[in-house]
XYZ file of C-alpha atoms in Angstrom:
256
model
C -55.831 53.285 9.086
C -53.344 51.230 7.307
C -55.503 50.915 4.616
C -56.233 54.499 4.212
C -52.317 55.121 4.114
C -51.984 52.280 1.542
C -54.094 53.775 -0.434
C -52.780 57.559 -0.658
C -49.676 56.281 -1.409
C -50.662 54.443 -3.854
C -52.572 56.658 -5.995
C -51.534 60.904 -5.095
C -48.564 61.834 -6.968
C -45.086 62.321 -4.702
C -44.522 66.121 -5.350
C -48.702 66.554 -4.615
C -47.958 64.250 -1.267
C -45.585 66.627 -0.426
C -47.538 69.643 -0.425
C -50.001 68.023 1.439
C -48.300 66.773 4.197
C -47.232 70.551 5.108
C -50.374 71.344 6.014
C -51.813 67.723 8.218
C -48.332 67.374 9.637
C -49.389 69.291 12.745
C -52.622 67.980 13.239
C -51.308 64.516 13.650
C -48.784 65.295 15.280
C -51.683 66.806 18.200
C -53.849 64.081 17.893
C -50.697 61.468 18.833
C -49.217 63.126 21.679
C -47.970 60.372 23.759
C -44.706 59.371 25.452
C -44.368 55.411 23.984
C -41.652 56.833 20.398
C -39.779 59.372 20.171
C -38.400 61.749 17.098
C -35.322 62.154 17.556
C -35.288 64.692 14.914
C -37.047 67.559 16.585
C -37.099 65.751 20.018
C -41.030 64.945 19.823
C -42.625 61.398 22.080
C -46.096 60.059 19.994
C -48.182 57.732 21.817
C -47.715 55.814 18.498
C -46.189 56.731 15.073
C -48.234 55.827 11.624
C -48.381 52.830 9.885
C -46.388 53.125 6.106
C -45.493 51.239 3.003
C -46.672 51.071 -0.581
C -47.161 47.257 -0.719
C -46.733 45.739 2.919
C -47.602 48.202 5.566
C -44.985 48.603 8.477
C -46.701 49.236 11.983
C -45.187 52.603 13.864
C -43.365 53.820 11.132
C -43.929 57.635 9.947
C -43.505 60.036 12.994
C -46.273 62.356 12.968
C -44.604 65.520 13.738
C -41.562 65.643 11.194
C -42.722 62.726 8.810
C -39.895 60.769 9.228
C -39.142 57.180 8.107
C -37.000 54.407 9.924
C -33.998 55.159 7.665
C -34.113 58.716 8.170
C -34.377 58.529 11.587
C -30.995 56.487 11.317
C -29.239 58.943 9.750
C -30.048 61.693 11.651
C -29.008 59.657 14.417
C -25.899 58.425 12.437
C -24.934 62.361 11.417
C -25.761 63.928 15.428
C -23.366 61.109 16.835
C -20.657 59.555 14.419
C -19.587 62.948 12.502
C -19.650 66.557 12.632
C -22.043 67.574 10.156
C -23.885 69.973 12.939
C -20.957 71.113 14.056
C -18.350 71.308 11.745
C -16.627 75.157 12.037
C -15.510 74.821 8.171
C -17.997 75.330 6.032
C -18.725 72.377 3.697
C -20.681 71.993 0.258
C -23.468 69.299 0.541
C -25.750 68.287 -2.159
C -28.852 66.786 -1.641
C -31.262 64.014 -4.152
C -34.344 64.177 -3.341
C -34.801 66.187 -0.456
C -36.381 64.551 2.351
C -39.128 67.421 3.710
C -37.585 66.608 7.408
C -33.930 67.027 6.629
C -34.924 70.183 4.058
C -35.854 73.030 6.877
C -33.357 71.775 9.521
C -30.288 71.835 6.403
C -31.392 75.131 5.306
C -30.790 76.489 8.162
C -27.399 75.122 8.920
C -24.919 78.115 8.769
C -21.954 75.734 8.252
C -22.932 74.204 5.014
C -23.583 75.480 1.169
C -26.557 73.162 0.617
C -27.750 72.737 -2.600
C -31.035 70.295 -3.475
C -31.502 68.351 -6.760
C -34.569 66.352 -8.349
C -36.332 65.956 -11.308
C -39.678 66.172 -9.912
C -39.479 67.149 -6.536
C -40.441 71.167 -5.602
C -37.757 71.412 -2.896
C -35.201 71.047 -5.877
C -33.231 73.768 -6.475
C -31.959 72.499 -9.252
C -33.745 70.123 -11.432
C -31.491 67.307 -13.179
C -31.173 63.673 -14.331
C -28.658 61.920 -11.769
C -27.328 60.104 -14.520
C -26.425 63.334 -16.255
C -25.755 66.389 -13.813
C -25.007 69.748 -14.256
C -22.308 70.009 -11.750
C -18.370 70.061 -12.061
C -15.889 67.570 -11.012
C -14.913 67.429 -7.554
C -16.823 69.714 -6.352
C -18.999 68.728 -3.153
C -17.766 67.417 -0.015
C -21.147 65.589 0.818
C -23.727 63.858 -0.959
C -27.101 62.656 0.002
C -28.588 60.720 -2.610
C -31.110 58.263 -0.143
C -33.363 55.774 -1.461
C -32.675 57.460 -5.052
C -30.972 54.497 -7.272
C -33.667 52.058 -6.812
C -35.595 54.219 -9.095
C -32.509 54.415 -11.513
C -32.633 51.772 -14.885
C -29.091 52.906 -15.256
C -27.745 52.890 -11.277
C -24.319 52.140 -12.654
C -24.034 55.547 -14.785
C -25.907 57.471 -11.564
C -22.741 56.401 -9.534
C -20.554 57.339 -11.762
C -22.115 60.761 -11.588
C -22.020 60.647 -7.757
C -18.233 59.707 -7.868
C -17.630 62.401 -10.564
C -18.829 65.202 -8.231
C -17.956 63.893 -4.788
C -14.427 65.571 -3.840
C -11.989 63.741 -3.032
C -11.492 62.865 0.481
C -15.350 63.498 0.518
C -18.356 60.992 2.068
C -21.504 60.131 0.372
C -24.394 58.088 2.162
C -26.153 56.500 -0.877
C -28.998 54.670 1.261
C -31.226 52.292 -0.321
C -34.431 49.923 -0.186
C -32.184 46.255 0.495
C -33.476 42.743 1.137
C -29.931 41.067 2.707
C -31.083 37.605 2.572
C -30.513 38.026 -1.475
C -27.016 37.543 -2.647
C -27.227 39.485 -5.962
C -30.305 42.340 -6.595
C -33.134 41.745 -8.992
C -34.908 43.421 -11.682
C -37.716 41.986 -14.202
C -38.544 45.010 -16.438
C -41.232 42.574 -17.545
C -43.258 43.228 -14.773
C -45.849 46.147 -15.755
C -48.512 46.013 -13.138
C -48.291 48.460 -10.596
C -49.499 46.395 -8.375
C -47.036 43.082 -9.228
C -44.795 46.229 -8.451
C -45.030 46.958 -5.362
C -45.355 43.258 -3.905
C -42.308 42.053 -5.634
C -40.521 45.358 -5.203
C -41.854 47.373 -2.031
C -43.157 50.188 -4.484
C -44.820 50.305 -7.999
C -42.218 52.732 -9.316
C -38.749 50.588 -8.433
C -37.136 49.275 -11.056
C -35.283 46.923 -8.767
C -34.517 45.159 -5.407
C -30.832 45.858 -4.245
C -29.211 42.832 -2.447
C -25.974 42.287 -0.682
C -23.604 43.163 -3.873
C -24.836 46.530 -3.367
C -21.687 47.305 -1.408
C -19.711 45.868 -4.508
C -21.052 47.480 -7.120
C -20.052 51.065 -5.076
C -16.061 49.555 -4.677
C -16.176 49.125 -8.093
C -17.179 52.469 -9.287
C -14.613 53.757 -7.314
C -15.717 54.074 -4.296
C -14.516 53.097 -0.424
C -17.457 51.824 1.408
C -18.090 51.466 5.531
C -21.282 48.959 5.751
C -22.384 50.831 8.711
C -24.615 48.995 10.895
C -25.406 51.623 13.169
C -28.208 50.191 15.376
C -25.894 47.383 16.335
C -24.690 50.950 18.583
C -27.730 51.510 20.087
C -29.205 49.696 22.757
C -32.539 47.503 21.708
C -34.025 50.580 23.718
C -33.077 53.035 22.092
C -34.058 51.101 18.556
C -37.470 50.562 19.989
C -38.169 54.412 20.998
C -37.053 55.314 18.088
C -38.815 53.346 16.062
C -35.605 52.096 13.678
C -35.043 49.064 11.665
C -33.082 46.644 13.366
C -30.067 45.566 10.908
C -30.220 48.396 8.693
C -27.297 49.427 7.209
C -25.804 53.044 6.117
C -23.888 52.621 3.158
C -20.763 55.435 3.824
C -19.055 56.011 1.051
C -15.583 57.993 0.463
C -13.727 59.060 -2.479
């Protein structure tokens, strides 16, 4: 199985991957039916969750029923608990990089936000636009998602800078990323042309770099004040087991 995974990911485009998965979402999440993880995004228990990764597969991983990944399990988690983006009675503007397909539905939905999605590729955009130059005003949302975005970024620095520009003030932005935190300082080799040499080096053929601990810096110095959040240091080992998280991952929060 893992190599089957490997090698879809690996060769079918993102945006085609996406349309896909609408349609075999269900079926695996029938055939897994179990009561070892749970989802806590829609609530569902697998007998086991799939195996993912572009270079090094990760066992139990993707949740079958929403397609969910370790970090966006987290956040979910991190949202539902720590803050009151479900419940919030004033309406809020979010905007959202990237959409992740299960976050889209459930934001949609959400009567106390303006949500508003933004990619260059991706079809759940609703607007299409280059992070490093958007289309938006100053000030003007009081949440940003941009997850797992910046890695993909050559310029990263002028993409914050355009996150900082339309993040209100006062307002939080959760700017996840891909982070190895036994590296002092992150790495790039634009050198390196083989997709393959890619994803081994950098966990997936189209990163242009690894982010290490300076991350957190290089935020604070745009402008911004960060909370390294490391939420499943909250959770009982448990909980991070049935939910299938990454032990030691940490939410970069990020106010204006």
């Amino acid at each position: 199985m893992k190599k089957i995974f490997k090698f879809i990911l690996n060769t079918i485009p993102r945006p085609i991957l996406i349309r896909l998965s609408i349609v075999v979402r269900p079926i695996l999440a029938f055939l897994l039916k179990g009561s070892r993880f749970t989802d806590p995004i829609d609530g569902k228990s697998f007998s086991m969750f799939l195996p993912y990764g572009y270079g090094n597969q990760r066992n139990n991983v993707l949740s079958p029923s929403t397609l969910s990944l370790e970090r966006h399990r987290l956040l979910w988690l991190y949202l539902q608990n720590e803050t009151d983006f479900f419940t919030s009675k004033e309406k809020k503007k979010v905007l959202h990089f990237a959409p992740e397909q299960e976050f889209y539905k459930r934001f949609k939905k959400q009567s106390n936000i303006e949500y508003t999605t933004t990619d260059l590729l991706s079809p759940l955009a609703d607007v299409k636009a280059d992070i490093c130059n958007l289309p938006f005003e100053d000030n003007a949302y009081d949440i940003i998602f941009c997850n797992h975005v910046l890695e993909h970024i050559p310029d990263d620095t002028k993409a914050m800078q355009e996150l900082y520009r339309v993040l209100k003030p006062g307002g939080m932005g959760i700017f996840q990323i891909p982070q190895d935190l036994s590296r002092a300082t992150s790495f790039s080799d634009d050198s390196i042309v083989d997709q393959k040499e890619r994803a081994k080096i950098f966990g997936q053929y189209d990163h242009v770099r690894v982010y290490g601990r300076d991350y957190f810096d290089k935020l604070r110095s745009i402008g911004f004040k960060v909370i390294e959040e490391d939420y499943t240091a909250k959770l009982s080992p448990e909980l991070v087991e049935k939910y299938c998280l990454a032990k030691g991952e940490i939410i970069p929060i990020c106010f204006k």
